[in-house]
C-alpha atoms as a PDB file:
ATOM      1  CA  MET A   1     112.463  71.227  75.073  1.00  0.00           C
ATOM      2  CA  THR A   2     110.123  72.662  77.656  1.00  0.00           C
ATOM      3  CA  LEU A   3     111.525  75.150  80.122  1.00  0.00           C
ATOM      4  CA  PRO A   4     110.924  74.613  83.824  1.00  0.00           C
ATOM      5  CA  THR A   5     108.240  76.916  85.209  1.00  0.00           C
ATOM      6  CA  GLU A   6     110.777  78.889  87.209  1.00  0.00           C
ATOM      7  CA  LEU A   7     112.843  79.702  84.111  1.00  0.00           C
ATOM      8  CA  LEU A   8     109.787  80.458  82.008  1.00  0.00           C
ATOM      9  CA  LEU A   9     108.642  82.948  84.642  1.00  0.00           C
ATOM     10  CA  LEU A  10     112.171  84.328  84.873  1.00  0.00           C
ATOM     11  CA  GLY A  11     111.923  85.227  81.201  1.00  0.00           C
ATOM     12  CA  TRP A  12     108.471  86.759  81.617  1.00  0.00           C
ATOM     13  CA  SER A  13     109.654  88.617  84.710  1.00  0.00           C
ATOM     14  CA  THR A  14     111.971  90.575  82.437  1.00  0.00           C
ATOM     15  CA  VAL A  15     108.923  91.761  80.498  1.00  0.00           C
ATOM     16  CA  LEU A  16     107.294  92.630  83.820  1.00  0.00           C
ATOM     17  CA  LEU A  17     110.352  94.647  84.867  1.00  0.00           C
ATOM     18  CA  PHE A  18     110.166  96.592  81.606  1.00  0.00           C
ATOM     19  CA  ALA A  19     106.473  97.269  82.262  1.00  0.00           C
ATOM     20  CA  TYR A  20     107.252  98.659  85.726  1.00  0.00           C
ATOM     21  CA  VAL A  21     110.046 100.831  84.294  1.00  0.00           C
ATOM     22  CA  MET A  22     107.898 102.098  81.422  1.00  0.00           C
ATOM     23  CA  ILE A  23     104.985 102.962  83.710  1.00  0.00           C
ATOM     24  CA  GLN A  24     107.306 104.804  86.063  1.00  0.00           C
ATOM     25  CA  GLY A  25     109.027 106.619  83.195  1.00  0.00           C
ATOM     26  CA  GLN A  26     105.797 107.633  81.478  1.00  0.00           C
ATOM     27  CA  THR A  27     104.198 108.970  84.643  1.00  0.00           C
ATOM     28  CA  ALA A  28     107.351 110.890  85.604  1.00  0.00           C
ATOM     29  CA  THR A  29     107.616 112.359  82.101  1.00  0.00           C
ATOM     30  CA  ARG A  30     103.969 113.407  82.262  1.00  0.00           C
ATOM     31  CA  ASP A  31     104.690 115.303  85.495  1.00  0.00           C
ATOM     32  CA  ARG A  32     108.130 116.710  84.677  1.00  0.00           C
ATOM     33  CA  GLY A  33     107.896 117.142  80.921  1.00  0.00           C
ATOM     34  CA  LEU A  34     109.590 115.789  77.834  1.00  0.00           C
ATOM     35  CA  ASP A  35     112.513 118.230  78.141  1.00  0.00           C
ATOM     36  CA  TRP A  36     113.308 116.816  81.582  1.00  0.00           C
ATOM     37  CA  ASN A  37     113.156 113.265  80.255  1.00  0.00           C
ATOM     38  CA  ALA A  38     115.350 114.019  77.241  1.00  0.00           C
ATOM     39  CA  GLY A  39     117.799 116.180  79.195  1.00  0.00           C
ATOM     40  CA  PRO A  40     120.599 115.337  81.627  1.00  0.00           C
ATOM     41  CA  ARG A  41     118.271 115.716  84.664  1.00  0.00           C
ATOM     42  CA  ASP A  42     120.749 117.960  86.455  1.00  0.00           C
ATOM     43  CA  GLY A  43     119.706 120.228  89.271  1.00  0.00           C
ATOM     44  CA  GLU A  44     116.620 120.160  91.394  1.00  0.00           C
ATOM     45  CA  GLN A  45     113.782 118.070  90.053  1.00  0.00           C
ATOM     46  CA  LYS A  46     110.154 119.096  90.064  1.00  0.00           C
ATOM     47  CA  PRO A  47     108.293 116.944  92.605  1.00  0.00           C
ATOM     48  CA  LEU A  48     106.348 114.022  91.220  1.00  0.00           C
ATOM     49  CA  GLY A  49     102.587 114.002  91.357  1.00  0.00           C
ATOM     50  CA  GLU A  50     100.577 111.348  93.137  1.00  0.00           C
ATOM     51  CA  MET A  51     100.482 108.764  90.317  1.00  0.00           C
ATOM     52  CA  ALA A  52     104.123 109.190  89.309  1.00  0.00           C
ATOM     53  CA  GLY A  53     105.207 109.006  92.947  1.00  0.00           C
ATOM     54  CA  ARG A  54     103.294 105.771  93.370  1.00  0.00           C
ATOM     55  CA  ALA A  55     104.789 104.360  90.172  1.00  0.00           C
ATOM     56  CA  GLU A  56     108.280 105.222  91.396  1.00  0.00           C
ATOM     57  CA  ARG A  57     107.670 103.565  94.776  1.00  0.00           C
ATOM     58  CA  ALA A  58     106.131 100.495  93.113  1.00  0.00           C
ATOM     59  CA  LEU A  59     109.202 100.143  90.891  1.00  0.00           C
ATOM     60  CA  LYS A  60     111.534 100.430  93.882  1.00  0.00           C
ATOM     61  CA  ASN A  61     109.477  97.817  95.705  1.00  0.00           C
ATOM     62  CA  PHE A  62     109.696  95.487  92.686  1.00  0.00           C
ATOM     63  CA  GLN A  63     113.459  96.025  92.525  1.00  0.00           C
ATOM     64  CA  GLU A  64     113.777  94.969  96.173  1.00  0.00           C
ATOM     65  CA  THR A  65     112.395  91.474  95.553  1.00  0.00           C
ATOM     66  CA  TYR A  66     113.443  90.946  91.928  1.00  0.00           C
ATOM     67  CA  PRO A  67     117.074  89.952  92.623  1.00  0.00           C
ATOM     68  CA  VAL A  68     115.858  87.351  95.127  1.00  0.00           C
ATOM     69  CA  PHE A  69     113.450  85.917  92.550  1.00  0.00           C
ATOM     70  CA  VAL A  70     116.173  85.774  89.896  1.00  0.00           C
ATOM     71  CA  ALA A  71     118.635  84.088  92.277  1.00  0.00           C
ATOM     72  CA  LEU A  72     116.097  81.523  93.439  1.00  0.00           C
ATOM     73  CA  ALA A  73     114.808  80.741  89.936  1.00  0.00           C
ATOM     74  CA  LEU A  74     118.354  80.221  88.663  1.00  0.00           C
ATOM     75  CA  GLY A  75     119.355  78.315  91.796  1.00  0.00           C
ATOM     76  CA  LEU A  76     116.430  75.932  91.416  1.00  0.00           C
ATOM     77  CA  ALA A  77     117.248  75.365  87.753  1.00  0.00           C
ATOM     78  CA  VAL A  78     120.978  74.810  88.304  1.00  0.00           C
ATOM     79  CA  THR A  79     120.393  72.342  91.154  1.00  0.00           C
ATOM     80  CA  ASP A  80     117.644  70.546  89.211  1.00  0.00           C
ATOM     81  CA  ARG A  81     115.115  71.299  91.955  1.00  0.00           C
ATOM     82  CA  THR A  82     112.496  72.934  89.761  1.00  0.00           C
ATOM     83  CA  GLY A  83     108.843  72.087  90.137  1.00  0.00           C
ATOM     84  CA  GLY A  84     106.766  71.395  93.211  1.00  0.00           C
ATOM     85  CA  ILE A  85     106.466  74.189  95.722  1.00  0.00           C
ATOM     86  CA  GLY A  86     109.240  76.093  93.948  1.00  0.00           C
ATOM     87  CA  ALA A  87     107.107  76.395  90.824  1.00  0.00           C
ATOM     88  CA  ILE A  88     104.058  77.309  92.915  1.00  0.00           C
ATOM     89  CA  GLY A  89     106.168  79.948  94.658  1.00  0.00           C
ATOM     90  CA  ALA A  90     107.357  81.342  91.337  1.00  0.00           C
ATOM     91  CA  TRP A  91     103.759  81.651  90.126  1.00  0.00           C
ATOM     92  CA  LEU A  92     102.719  83.305  93.390  1.00  0.00           C
ATOM     93  CA  TRP A  93     105.533  85.851  93.169  1.00  0.00           C
ATOM     94  CA  PHE A  94     104.883  86.558  89.495  1.00  0.00           C
ATOM     95  CA  GLY A  95     101.113  86.842  89.783  1.00  0.00           C
ATOM     96  CA  ALA A  96     101.340  89.011  92.885  1.00  0.00           C
ATOM     97  CA  ARG A  97     103.829  91.344  91.197  1.00  0.00           C
ATOM     98  CA  ILE A  98     101.475  91.744  88.222  1.00  0.00           C
ATOM     99  CA  ALA A  99      98.572  92.583  90.527  1.00  0.00           C
ATOM    100  CA  TYR A 100     100.702  94.850  92.728  1.00  0.00           C
ATOM    101  CA  ILE A 101     101.287  97.718  90.312  1.00  0.00           C
ATOM    102  CA  PRO A 102      97.650  98.636  89.530  1.00  0.00           C
ATOM    103  CA  LEU A 103      96.782  98.231  93.201  1.00  0.00           C
ATOM    104  CA  TYR A 104      99.581 100.642  94.112  1.00  0.00           C
ATOM    105  CA  LEU A 105      98.845 103.103  91.312  1.00  0.00           C
ATOM    106  CA  PHE A 106      95.187 103.378  92.292  1.00  0.00           C
ATOM    107  CA  GLY A 107      95.888 103.570  96.017  1.00  0.00           C
ATOM    108  CA  VAL A 108      94.159 100.348  97.042  1.00  0.00           C
ATOM    109  CA  LYS A 109      95.021  99.881 100.707  1.00  0.00           C
ATOM    110  CA  TYR A 110      95.427  96.573 102.486  1.00  0.00           C
ATOM    111  CA  ILE A 111      94.890  94.448  99.361  1.00  0.00           C
ATOM    112  CA  ARG A 112      98.118  95.885  97.987  1.00  0.00           C
ATOM    113  CA  SER A 113      99.902  94.903 101.204  1.00  0.00           C
ATOM    114  CA  LEU A 114      98.315  91.455 101.061  1.00  0.00           C
ATOM    115  CA  CYS A 115      99.537  91.159  97.489  1.00  0.00           C
ATOM    116  CA  TRP A 116     103.068  92.019  98.619  1.00  0.00           C
ATOM    117  CA  MET A 117     102.853  89.339 101.320  1.00  0.00           C
ATOM    118  CA  VAL A 118     101.754  86.777  98.719  1.00  0.00           C
ATOM    119  CA  SER A 119     104.828  87.649  96.641  1.00  0.00           C
ATOM    120  CA  ILE A 120     107.031  87.140  99.708  1.00  0.00           C
ATOM    121  CA  LEU A 121     105.310  83.817 100.408  1.00  0.00           C
ATOM    122  CA  GLY A 122     106.158  82.835  96.833  1.00  0.00           C
ATOM    123  CA  LEU A 123     109.818  83.620  97.425  1.00  0.00           C
ATOM    124  CA  LEU A 124     109.767  81.657 100.690  1.00  0.00           C
ATOM    125  CA  LEU A 125     108.305  78.620  98.932  1.00  0.00           C
ATOM    126  CA  MET A 126     111.046  78.852  96.320  1.00  0.00           C
ATOM    127  CA  LEU A 127     113.645  79.119  99.076  1.00  0.00           C
ATOM    128  CA  ILE A 128     112.257  76.075 100.893  1.00  0.00           C
ATOM    129  CA  ARG A 129     112.455  74.063  97.651  1.00  0.00           C
ATOM    130  CA  PHE A 130     115.982  75.333  97.050  1.00  0.00           C
ATOM    131  CA  LEU A 131     117.277  74.445 100.509  1.00  0.00           C
END
């Protein structure tokens, strides 16, 4: 049985979430050290460097739209409204979120913001299909 596009991308989005978390964790550990990562992280934390700060902000940005994507993907599947502009929207969100992290990490202005807007457009297309 073939999964609808929205559910297939929901599964792959979990892998994408792990990638965001791992990138953020690795860059923070590089800046703060292995003892910080392995310890309880009590007390004042050493400030993050440029790359780790960007990775942390990119992860937070991902986490802001991820629950909406999950809800819409599941909503489309449960209501049997998968496909069409909902599937296009899911691909837009997913592709934009993949492109977003390297753009953010390397400080690419404007294109990163455009990428974010494409991800929001994807969510809007999913919402239109859902409603």
